[in-house]
PDB file of C-alpha atoms and ligand atoms in Angstrom:
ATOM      1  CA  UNK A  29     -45.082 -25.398 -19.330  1.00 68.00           C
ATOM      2  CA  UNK A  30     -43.949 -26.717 -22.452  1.00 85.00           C
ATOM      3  CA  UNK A  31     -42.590 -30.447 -21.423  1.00 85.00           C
ATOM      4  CA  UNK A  32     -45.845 -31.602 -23.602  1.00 90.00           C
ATOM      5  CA  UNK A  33     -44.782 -30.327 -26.462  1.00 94.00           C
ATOM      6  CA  UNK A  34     -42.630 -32.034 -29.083  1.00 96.00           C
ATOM      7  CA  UNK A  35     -38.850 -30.968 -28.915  1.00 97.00           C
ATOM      8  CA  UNK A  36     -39.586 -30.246 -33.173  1.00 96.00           C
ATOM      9  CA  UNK A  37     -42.238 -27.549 -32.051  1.00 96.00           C
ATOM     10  CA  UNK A  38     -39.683 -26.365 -29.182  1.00 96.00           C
ATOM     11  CA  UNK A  39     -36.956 -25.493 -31.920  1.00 95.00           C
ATOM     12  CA  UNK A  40     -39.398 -24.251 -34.357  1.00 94.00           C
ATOM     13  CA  UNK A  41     -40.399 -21.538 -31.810  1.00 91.00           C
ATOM     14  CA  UNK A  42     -37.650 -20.928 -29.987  1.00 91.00           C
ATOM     15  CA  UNK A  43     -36.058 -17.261 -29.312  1.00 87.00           C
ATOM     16  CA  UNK A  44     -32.614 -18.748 -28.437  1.00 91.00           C
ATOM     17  CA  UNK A  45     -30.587 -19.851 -31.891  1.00 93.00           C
ATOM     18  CA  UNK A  46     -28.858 -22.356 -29.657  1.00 96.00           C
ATOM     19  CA  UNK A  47     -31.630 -24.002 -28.286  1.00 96.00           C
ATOM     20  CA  UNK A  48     -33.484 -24.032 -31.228  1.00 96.00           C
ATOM     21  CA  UNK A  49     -30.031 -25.698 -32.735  1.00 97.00           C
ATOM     22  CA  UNK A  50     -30.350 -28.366 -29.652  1.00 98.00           C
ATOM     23  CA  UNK A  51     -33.752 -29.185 -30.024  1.00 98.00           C
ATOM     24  CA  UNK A  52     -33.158 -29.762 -33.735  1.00 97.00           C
ATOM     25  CA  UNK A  53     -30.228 -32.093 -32.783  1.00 98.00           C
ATOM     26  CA  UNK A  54     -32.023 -33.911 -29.936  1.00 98.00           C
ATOM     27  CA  UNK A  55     -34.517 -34.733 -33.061  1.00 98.00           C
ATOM     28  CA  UNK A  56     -32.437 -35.706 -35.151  1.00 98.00           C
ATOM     29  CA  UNK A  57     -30.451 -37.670 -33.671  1.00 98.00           C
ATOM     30  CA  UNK A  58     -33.142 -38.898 -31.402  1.00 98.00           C
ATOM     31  CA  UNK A  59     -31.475 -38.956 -28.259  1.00 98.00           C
ATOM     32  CA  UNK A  60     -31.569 -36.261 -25.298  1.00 98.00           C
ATOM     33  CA  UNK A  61     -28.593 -37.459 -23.178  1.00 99.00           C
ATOM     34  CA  UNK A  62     -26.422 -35.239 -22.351  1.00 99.00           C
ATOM     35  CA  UNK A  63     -22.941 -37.362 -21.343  1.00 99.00           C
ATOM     36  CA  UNK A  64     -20.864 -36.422 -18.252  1.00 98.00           C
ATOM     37  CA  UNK A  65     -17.583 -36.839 -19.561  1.00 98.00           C
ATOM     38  CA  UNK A  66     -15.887 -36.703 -16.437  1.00 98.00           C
ATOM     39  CA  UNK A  67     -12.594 -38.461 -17.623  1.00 98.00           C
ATOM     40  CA  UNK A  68      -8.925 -36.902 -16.621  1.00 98.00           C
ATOM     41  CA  UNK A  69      -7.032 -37.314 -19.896  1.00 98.00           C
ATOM     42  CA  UNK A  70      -6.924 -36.060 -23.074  1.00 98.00           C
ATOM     43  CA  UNK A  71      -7.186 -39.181 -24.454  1.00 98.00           C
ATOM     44  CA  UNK A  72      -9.622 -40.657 -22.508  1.00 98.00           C
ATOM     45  CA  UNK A  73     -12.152 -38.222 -23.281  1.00 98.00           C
ATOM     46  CA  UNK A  74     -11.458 -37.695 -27.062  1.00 98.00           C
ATOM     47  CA  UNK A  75     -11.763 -41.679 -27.268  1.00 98.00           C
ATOM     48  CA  UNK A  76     -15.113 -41.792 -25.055  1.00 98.00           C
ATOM     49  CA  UNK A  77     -16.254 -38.664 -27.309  1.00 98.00           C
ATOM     50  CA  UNK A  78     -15.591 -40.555 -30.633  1.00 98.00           C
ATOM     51  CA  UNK A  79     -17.185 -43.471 -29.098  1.00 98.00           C
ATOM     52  CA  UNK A  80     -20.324 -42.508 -27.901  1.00 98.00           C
ATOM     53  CA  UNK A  81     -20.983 -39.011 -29.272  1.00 98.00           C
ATOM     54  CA  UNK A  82     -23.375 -40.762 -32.446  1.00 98.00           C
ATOM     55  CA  UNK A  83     -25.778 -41.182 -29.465  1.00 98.00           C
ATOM     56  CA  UNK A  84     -25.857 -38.047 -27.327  1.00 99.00           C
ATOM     57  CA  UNK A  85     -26.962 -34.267 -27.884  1.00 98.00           C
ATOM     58  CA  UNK A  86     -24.752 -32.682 -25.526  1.00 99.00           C
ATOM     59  CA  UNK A  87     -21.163 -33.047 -24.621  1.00 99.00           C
ATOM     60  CA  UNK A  88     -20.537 -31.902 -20.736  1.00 99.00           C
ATOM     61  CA  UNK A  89     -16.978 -31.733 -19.525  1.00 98.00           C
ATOM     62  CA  UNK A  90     -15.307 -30.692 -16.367  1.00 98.00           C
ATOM     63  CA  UNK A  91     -11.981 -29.291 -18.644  1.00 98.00           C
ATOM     64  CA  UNK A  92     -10.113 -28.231 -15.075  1.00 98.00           C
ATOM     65  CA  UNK A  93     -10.004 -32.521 -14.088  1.00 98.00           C
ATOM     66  CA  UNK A  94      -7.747 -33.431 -17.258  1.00 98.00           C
ATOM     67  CA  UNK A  95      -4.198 -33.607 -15.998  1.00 98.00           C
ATOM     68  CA  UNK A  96      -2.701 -32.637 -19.370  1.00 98.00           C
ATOM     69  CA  UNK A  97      -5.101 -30.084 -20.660  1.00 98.00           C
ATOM     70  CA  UNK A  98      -3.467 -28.693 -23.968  1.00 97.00           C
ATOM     71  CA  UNK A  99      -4.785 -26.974 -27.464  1.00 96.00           C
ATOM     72  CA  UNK A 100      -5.319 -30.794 -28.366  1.00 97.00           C
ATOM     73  CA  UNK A 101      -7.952 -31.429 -26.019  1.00 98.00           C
ATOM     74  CA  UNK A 102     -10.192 -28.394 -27.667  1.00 98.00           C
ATOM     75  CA  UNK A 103      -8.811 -28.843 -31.187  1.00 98.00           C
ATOM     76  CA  UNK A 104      -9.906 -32.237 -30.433  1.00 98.00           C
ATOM     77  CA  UNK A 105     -13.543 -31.935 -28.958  1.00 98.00           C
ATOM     78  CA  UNK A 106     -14.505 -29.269 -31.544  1.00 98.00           C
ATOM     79  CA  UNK A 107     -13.485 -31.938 -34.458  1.00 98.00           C
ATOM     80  CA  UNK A 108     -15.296 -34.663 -32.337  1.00 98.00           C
ATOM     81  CA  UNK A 109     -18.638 -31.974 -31.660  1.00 98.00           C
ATOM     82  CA  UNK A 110     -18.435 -31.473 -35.371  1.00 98.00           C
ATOM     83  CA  UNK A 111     -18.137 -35.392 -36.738  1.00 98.00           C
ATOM     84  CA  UNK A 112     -20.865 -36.407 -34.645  1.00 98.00           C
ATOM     85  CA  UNK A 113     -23.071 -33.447 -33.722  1.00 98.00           C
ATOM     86  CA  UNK A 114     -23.162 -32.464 -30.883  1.00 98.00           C
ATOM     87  CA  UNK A 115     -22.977 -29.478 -28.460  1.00 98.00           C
ATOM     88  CA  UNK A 116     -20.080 -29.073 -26.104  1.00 98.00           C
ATOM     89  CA  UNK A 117     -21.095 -27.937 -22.188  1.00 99.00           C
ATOM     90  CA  UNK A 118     -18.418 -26.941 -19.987  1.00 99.00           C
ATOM     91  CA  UNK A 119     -19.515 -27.634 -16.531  1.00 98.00           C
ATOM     92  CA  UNK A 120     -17.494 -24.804 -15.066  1.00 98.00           C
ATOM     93  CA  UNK A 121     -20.543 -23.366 -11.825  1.00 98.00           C
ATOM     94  CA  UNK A 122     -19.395 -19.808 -12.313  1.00 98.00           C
ATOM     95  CA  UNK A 123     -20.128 -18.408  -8.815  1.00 98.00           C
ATOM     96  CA  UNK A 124     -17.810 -15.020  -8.501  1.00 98.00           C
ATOM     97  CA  UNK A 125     -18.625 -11.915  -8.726  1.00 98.00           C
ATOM     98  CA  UNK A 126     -19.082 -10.478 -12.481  1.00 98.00           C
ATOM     99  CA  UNK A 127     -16.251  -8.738 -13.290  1.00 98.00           C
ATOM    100  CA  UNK A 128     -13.983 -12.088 -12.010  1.00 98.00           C
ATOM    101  CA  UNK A 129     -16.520 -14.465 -14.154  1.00 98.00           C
ATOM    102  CA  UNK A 130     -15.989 -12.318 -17.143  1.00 98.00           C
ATOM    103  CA  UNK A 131     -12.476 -13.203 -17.082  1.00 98.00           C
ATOM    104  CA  UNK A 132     -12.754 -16.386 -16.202  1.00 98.00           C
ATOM    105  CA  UNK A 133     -14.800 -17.117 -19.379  1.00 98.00           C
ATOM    106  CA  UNK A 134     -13.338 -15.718 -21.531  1.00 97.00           C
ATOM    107  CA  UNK A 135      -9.744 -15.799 -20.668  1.00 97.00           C
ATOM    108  CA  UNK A 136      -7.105 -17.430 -18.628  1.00 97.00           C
ATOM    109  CA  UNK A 137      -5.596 -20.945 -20.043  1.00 96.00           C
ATOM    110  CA  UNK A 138      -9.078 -22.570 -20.694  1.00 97.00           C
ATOM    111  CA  UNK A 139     -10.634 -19.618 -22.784  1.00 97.00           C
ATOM    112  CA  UNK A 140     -14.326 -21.552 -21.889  1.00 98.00           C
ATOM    113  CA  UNK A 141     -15.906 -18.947 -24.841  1.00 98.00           C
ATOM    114  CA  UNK A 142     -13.864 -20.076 -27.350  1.00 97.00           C
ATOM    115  CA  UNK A 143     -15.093 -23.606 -27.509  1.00 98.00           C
ATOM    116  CA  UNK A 144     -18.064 -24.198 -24.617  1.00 98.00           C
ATOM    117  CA  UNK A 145     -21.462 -23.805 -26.406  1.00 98.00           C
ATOM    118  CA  UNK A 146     -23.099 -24.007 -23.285  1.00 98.00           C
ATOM    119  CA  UNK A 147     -21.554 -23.006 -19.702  1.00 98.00           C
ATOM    120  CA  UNK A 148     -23.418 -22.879 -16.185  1.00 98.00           C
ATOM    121  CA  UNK A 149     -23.540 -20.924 -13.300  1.00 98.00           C
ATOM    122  CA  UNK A 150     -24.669 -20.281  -9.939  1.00 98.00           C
ATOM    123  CA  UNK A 151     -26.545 -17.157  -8.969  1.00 98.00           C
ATOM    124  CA  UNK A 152     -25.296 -16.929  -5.180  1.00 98.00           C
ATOM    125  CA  UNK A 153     -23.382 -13.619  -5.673  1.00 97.00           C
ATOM    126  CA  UNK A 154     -26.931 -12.359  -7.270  1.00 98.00           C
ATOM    127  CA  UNK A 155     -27.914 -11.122 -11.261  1.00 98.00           C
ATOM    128  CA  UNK A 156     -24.438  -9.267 -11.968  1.00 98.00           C
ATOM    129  CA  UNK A 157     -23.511 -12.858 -13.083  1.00 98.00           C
ATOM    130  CA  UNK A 158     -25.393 -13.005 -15.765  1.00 98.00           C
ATOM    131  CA  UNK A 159     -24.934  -9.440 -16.752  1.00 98.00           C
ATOM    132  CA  UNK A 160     -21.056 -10.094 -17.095  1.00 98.00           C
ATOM    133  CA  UNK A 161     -21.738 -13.477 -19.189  1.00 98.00           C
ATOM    134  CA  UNK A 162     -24.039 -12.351 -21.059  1.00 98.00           C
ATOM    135  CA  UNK A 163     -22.041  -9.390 -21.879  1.00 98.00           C
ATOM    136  CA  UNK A 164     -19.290 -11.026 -23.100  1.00 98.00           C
ATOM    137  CA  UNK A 165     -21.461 -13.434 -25.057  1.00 97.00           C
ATOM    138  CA  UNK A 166     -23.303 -10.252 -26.945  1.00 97.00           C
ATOM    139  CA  UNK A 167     -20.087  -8.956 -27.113  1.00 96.00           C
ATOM    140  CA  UNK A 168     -18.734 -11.770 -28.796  1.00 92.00           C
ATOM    141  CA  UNK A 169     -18.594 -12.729 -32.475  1.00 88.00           C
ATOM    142  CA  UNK A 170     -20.165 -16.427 -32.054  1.00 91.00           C
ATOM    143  CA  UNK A 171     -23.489 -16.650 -32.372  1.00 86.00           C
ATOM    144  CA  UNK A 172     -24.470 -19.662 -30.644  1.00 95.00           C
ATOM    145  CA  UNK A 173     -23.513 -19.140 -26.626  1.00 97.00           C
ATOM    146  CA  UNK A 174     -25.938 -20.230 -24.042  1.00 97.00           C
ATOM    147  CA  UNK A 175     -26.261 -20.146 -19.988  1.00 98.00           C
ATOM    148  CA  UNK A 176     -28.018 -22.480 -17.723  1.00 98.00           C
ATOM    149  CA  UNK A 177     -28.515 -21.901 -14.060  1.00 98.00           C
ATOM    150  CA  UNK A 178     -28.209 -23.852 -11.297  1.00 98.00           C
ATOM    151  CA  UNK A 179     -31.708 -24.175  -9.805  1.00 98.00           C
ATOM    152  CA  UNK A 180     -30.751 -26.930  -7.544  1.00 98.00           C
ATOM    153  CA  UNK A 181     -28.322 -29.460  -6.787  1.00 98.00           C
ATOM    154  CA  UNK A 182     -28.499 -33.523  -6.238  1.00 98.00           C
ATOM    155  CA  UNK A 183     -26.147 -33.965  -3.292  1.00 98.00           C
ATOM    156  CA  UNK A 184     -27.819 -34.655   0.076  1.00 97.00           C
ATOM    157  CA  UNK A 185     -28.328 -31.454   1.789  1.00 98.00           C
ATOM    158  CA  UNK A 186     -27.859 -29.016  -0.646  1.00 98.00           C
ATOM    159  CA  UNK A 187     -28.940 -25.426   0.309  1.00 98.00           C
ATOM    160  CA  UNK A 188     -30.075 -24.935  -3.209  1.00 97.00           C
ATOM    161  CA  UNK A 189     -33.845 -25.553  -2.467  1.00 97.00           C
ATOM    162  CA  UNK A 190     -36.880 -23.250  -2.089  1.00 96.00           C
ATOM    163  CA  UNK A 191     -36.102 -19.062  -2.410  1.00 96.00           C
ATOM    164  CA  UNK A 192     -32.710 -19.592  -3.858  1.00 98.00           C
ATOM    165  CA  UNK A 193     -34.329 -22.169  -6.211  1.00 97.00           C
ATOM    166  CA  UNK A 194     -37.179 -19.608  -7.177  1.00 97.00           C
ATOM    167  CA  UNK A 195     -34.775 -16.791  -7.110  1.00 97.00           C
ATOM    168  CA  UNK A 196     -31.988 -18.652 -10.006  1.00 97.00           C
ATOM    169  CA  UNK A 197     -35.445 -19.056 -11.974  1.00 96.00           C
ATOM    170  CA  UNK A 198     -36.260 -15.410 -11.364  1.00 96.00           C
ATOM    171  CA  UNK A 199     -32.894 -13.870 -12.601  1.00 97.00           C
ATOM    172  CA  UNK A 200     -32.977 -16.534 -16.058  1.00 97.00           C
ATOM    173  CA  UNK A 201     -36.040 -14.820 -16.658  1.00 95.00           C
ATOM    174  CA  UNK A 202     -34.192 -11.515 -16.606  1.00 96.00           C
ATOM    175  CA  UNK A 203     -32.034 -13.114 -19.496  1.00 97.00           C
ATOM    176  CA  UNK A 204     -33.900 -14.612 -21.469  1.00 94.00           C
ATOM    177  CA  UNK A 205     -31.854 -14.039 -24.772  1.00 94.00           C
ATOM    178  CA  UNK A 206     -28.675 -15.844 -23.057  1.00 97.00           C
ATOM    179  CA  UNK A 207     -30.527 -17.709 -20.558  1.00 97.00           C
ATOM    180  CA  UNK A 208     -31.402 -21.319 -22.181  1.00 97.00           C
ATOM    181  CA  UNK A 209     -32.574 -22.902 -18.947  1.00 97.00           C
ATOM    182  CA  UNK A 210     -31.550 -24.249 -15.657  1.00 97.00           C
ATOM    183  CA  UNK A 211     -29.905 -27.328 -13.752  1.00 98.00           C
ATOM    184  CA  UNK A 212     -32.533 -28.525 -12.183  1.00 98.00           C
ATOM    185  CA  UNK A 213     -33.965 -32.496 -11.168  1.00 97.00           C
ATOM    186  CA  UNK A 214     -37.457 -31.797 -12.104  1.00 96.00           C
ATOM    187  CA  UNK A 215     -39.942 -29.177 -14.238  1.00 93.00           C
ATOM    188  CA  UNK A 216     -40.301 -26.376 -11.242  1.00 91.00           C
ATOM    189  CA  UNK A 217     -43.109 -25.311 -12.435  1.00 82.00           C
ATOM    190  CA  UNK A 218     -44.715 -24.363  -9.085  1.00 82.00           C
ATOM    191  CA  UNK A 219     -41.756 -21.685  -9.323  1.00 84.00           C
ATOM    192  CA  UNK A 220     -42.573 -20.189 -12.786  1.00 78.00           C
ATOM    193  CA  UNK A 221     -46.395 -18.217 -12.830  1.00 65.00           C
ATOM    194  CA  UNK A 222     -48.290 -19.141 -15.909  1.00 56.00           C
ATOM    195  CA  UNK A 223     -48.543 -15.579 -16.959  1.00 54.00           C
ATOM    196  CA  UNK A 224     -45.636 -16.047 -19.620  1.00 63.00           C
ATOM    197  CA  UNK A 225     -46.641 -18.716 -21.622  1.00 68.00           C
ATOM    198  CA  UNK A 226     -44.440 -17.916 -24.169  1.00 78.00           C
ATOM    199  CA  UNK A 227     -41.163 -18.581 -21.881  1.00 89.00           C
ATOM    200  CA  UNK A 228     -39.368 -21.917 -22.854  1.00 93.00           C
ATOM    201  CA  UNK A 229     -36.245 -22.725 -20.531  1.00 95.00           C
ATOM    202  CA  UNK A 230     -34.939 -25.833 -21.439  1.00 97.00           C
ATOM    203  CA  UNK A 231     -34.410 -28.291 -18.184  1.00 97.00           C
ATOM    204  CA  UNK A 232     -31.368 -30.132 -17.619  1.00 98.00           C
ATOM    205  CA  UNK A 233     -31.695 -32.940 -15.233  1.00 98.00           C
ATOM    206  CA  UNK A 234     -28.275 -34.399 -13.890  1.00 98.00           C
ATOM    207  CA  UNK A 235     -28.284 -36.801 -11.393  1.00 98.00           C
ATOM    208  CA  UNK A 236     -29.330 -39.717 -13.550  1.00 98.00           C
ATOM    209  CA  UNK A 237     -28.389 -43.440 -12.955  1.00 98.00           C
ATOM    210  CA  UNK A 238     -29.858 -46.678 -14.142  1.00 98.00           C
ATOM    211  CA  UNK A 239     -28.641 -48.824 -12.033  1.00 96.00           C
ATOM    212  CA  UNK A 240     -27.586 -47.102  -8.943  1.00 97.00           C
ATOM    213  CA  UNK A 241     -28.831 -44.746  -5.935  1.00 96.00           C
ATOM    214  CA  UNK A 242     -26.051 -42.714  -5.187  1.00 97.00           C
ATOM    215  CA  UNK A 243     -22.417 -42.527  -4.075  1.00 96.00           C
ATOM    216  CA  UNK A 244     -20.694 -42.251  -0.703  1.00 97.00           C
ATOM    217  CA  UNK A 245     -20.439 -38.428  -1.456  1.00 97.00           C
ATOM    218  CA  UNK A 246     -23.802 -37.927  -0.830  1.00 97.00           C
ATOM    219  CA  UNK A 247     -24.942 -38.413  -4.883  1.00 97.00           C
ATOM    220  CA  UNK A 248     -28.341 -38.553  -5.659  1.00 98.00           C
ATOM    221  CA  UNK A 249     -29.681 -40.676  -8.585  1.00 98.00           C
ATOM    222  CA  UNK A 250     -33.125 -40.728 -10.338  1.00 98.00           C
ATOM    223  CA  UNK A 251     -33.908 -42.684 -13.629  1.00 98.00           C
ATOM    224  CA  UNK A 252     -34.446 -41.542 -16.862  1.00 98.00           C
ATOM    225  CA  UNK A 253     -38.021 -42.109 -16.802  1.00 97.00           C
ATOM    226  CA  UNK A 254     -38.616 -40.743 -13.843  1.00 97.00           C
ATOM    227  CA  UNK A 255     -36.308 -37.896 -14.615  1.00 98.00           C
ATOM    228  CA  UNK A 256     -38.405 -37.128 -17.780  1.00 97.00           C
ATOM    229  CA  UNK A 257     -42.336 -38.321 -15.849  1.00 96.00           C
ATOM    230  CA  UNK A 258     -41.041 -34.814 -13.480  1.00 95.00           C
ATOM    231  CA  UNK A 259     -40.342 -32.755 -16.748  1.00 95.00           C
ATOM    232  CA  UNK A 260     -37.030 -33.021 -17.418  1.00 97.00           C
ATOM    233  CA  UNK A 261     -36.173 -32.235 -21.183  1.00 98.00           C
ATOM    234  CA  UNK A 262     -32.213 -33.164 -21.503  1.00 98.00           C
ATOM    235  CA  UNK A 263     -30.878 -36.016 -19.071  1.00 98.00           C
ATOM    236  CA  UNK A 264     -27.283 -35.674 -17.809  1.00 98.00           C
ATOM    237  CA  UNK A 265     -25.587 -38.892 -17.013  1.00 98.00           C
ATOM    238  CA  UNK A 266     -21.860 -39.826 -16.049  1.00 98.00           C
ATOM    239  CA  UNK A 267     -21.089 -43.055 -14.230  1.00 98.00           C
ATOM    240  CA  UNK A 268     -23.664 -44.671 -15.451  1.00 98.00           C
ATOM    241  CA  UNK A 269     -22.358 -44.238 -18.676  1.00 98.00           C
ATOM    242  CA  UNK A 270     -18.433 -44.479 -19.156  1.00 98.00           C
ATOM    243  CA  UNK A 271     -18.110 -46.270 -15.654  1.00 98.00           C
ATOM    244  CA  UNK A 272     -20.640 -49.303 -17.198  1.00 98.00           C
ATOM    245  CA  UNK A 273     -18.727 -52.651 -18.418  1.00 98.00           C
ATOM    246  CA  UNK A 274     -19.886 -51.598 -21.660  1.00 98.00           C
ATOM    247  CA  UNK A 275     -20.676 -47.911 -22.389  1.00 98.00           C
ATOM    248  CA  UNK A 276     -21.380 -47.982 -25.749  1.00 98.00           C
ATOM    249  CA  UNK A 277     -24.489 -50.314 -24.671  1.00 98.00           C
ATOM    250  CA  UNK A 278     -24.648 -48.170 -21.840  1.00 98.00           C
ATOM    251  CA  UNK A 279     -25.410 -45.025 -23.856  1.00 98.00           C
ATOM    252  CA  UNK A 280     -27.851 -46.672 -25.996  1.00 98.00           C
ATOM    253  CA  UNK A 281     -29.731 -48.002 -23.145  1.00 98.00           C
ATOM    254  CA  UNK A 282     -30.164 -44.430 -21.247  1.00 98.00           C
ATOM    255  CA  UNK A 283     -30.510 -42.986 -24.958  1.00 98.00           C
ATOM    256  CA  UNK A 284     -34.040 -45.427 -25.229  1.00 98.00           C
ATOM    257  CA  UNK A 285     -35.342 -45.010 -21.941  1.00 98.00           C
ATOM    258  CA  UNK A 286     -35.055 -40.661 -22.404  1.00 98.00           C
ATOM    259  CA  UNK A 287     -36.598 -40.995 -25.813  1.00 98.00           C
ATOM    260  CA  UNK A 288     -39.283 -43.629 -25.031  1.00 98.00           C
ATOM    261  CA  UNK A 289     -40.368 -41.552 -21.896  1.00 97.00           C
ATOM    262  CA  UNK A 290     -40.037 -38.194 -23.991  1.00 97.00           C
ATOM    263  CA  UNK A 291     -42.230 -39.789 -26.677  1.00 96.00           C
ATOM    264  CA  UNK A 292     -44.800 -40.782 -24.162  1.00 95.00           C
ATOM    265  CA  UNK A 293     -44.869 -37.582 -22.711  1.00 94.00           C
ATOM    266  CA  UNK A 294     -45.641 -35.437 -25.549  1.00 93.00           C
ATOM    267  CA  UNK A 295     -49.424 -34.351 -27.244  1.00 79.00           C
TER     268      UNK A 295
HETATM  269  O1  S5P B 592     -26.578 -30.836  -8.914  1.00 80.12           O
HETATM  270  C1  S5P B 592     -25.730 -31.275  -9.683  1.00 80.12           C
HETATM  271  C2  S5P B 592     -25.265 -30.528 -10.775  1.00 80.12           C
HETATM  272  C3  S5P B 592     -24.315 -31.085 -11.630  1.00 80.12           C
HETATM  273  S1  S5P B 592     -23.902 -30.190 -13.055  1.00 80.12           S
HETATM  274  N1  S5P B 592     -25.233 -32.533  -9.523  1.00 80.12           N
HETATM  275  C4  S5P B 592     -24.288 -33.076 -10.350  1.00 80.12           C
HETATM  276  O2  S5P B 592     -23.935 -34.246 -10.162  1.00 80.12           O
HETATM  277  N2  S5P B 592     -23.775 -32.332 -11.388  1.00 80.12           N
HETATM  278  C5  S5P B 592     -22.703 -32.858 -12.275  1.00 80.12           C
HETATM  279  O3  S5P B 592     -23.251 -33.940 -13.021  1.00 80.12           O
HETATM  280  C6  S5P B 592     -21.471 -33.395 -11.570  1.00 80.12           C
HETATM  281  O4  S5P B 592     -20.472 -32.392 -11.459  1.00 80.12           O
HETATM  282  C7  S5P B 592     -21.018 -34.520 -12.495  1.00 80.12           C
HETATM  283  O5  S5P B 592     -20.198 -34.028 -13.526  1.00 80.12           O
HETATM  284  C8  S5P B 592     -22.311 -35.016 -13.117  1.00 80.12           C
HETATM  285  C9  S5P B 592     -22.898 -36.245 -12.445  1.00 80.12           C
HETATM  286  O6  S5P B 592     -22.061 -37.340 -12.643  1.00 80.12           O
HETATM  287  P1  S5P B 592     -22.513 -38.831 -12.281  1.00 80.12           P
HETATM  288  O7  S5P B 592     -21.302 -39.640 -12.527  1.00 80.12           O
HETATM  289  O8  S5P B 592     -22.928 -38.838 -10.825  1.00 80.12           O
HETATM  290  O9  S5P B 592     -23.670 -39.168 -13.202  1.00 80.12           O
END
């Protein structure tokens, strides 16, 4: 595992330009939240972006919830990714077959390719996922593309546990050029054999509240510190972010408690 190492090594030996480029940023700027932005207009989510994106890595949208998507929203969100730094991940769970998922990345209104660094996906339909995605990203002329994988999920009950878990870490190690990492709320390290020791998937954690427990949806919340004491590298956080009174305090305070426990961690 690599979670004791310091995010400056990561980048420095990292295969992957874009998580090299990510682990650079979360250094940088010294911050590894990644922000739901799970806001339904245009405005909205530029105006949270501008606000808060000094203090975050990783931008994550859901671009299908905005009622009045338009070439705005993505000139918009590549001007904000560029003014503040950071990395925009479209939260779109690709779960077709790969010939659908091809098109649905690259094409349709959304065009994810043109302007998602980072896109996820779930490997239910098996590896000809990642083939297609990764395809198009070779294919492409933009350099920095990256996949993550859906190891698990947070809701109560989900059925993303155990083989189907070890399997989605399985098929990212088929990948490894386009594969960054996976979803997942803690290291999994009982899932990945020590042999390859010179494997570094990044680990997203979402799932991550402060102050609450969950929702009535079945939502389940962990801290940032304990998020980061199980291995996580990059903490995703919504609610507990732009729904707080103040989420410009809000960001600051999950921004400290990823970076104090990421500090701790390390050699
Ligand atoms: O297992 C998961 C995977 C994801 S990507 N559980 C999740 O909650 N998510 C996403 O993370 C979810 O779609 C939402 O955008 C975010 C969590 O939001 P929050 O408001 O509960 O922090």
């Amino acid at each position: 595992s690599k979670s004791r190492l310091s995010f400056a090594k990561r980048a420095e030996q990292h295969r992957n330009p874009l998580a090299r480029h990510l682990f650079a940023l979360a250094e940088k700027k010294q911050s590894n939240v990644v922000l739901s932005a799970d806001l339904t207009t245009t405005n909205d989510l530029l105006d949270l972006a501008d606000r808060l994106g000094p203090y975050i890595v990783v931008l994550k949208t859901h671009i299908d919830i905005l009622s009045d998507f338009n070439d705005d929203t993505i000139a918009g969100l590549t001007e904000l990714s560029k003014k503040h730094d950071f990395l925009i991940f479209e939260d779109r769970k690709f779960v077709d077959i790969g010939n659908t998922v091809q098109k649905q990345y690259k094409g349709g209104v959304l065009r994810i390719h043109d302007w998602a660094h980072i896109v996820n996906l779930s490997v239910l339909a098996g590896p000809g996922i990642v083939h297609a995605l990764e395809e198009t990203i070779k294919n492409g002329d933009i350099s920095e593309r990256g996949l993550l994988i859906l190891a698990e999920m947070t809701s109560k009950g989900s059925l993303a546990t155990g083989s189907y878990t070890k399997a989605s870490i399985d098929i990212a190690r088929m990948y490894p050029e386009t594969v960054m990492g996976w979803v997942a709320t803690r290291e999994l390290s009982q899932f990945v054999d020590s042999k390859t020791d010179d494997e570094d998937f990044v680990v997203f954690t979402t799932g991550v509240n402060i102050s609450s427990q969950g929702d009535t949806f079945g939502q389940q919340y962990q801290t940032p510190t304990t998020a980061m004491a199980g291995g996580s590298d990059f903490l995703i956080a919504g609610r507990g972010i732009y729904a707080a009174a103040d989420p410009v305090a809000a960001v600051q305070e999950y921004r400290k408690a990823g970076w104090d426990a990421y500090k701790a961690r390390i050699e």
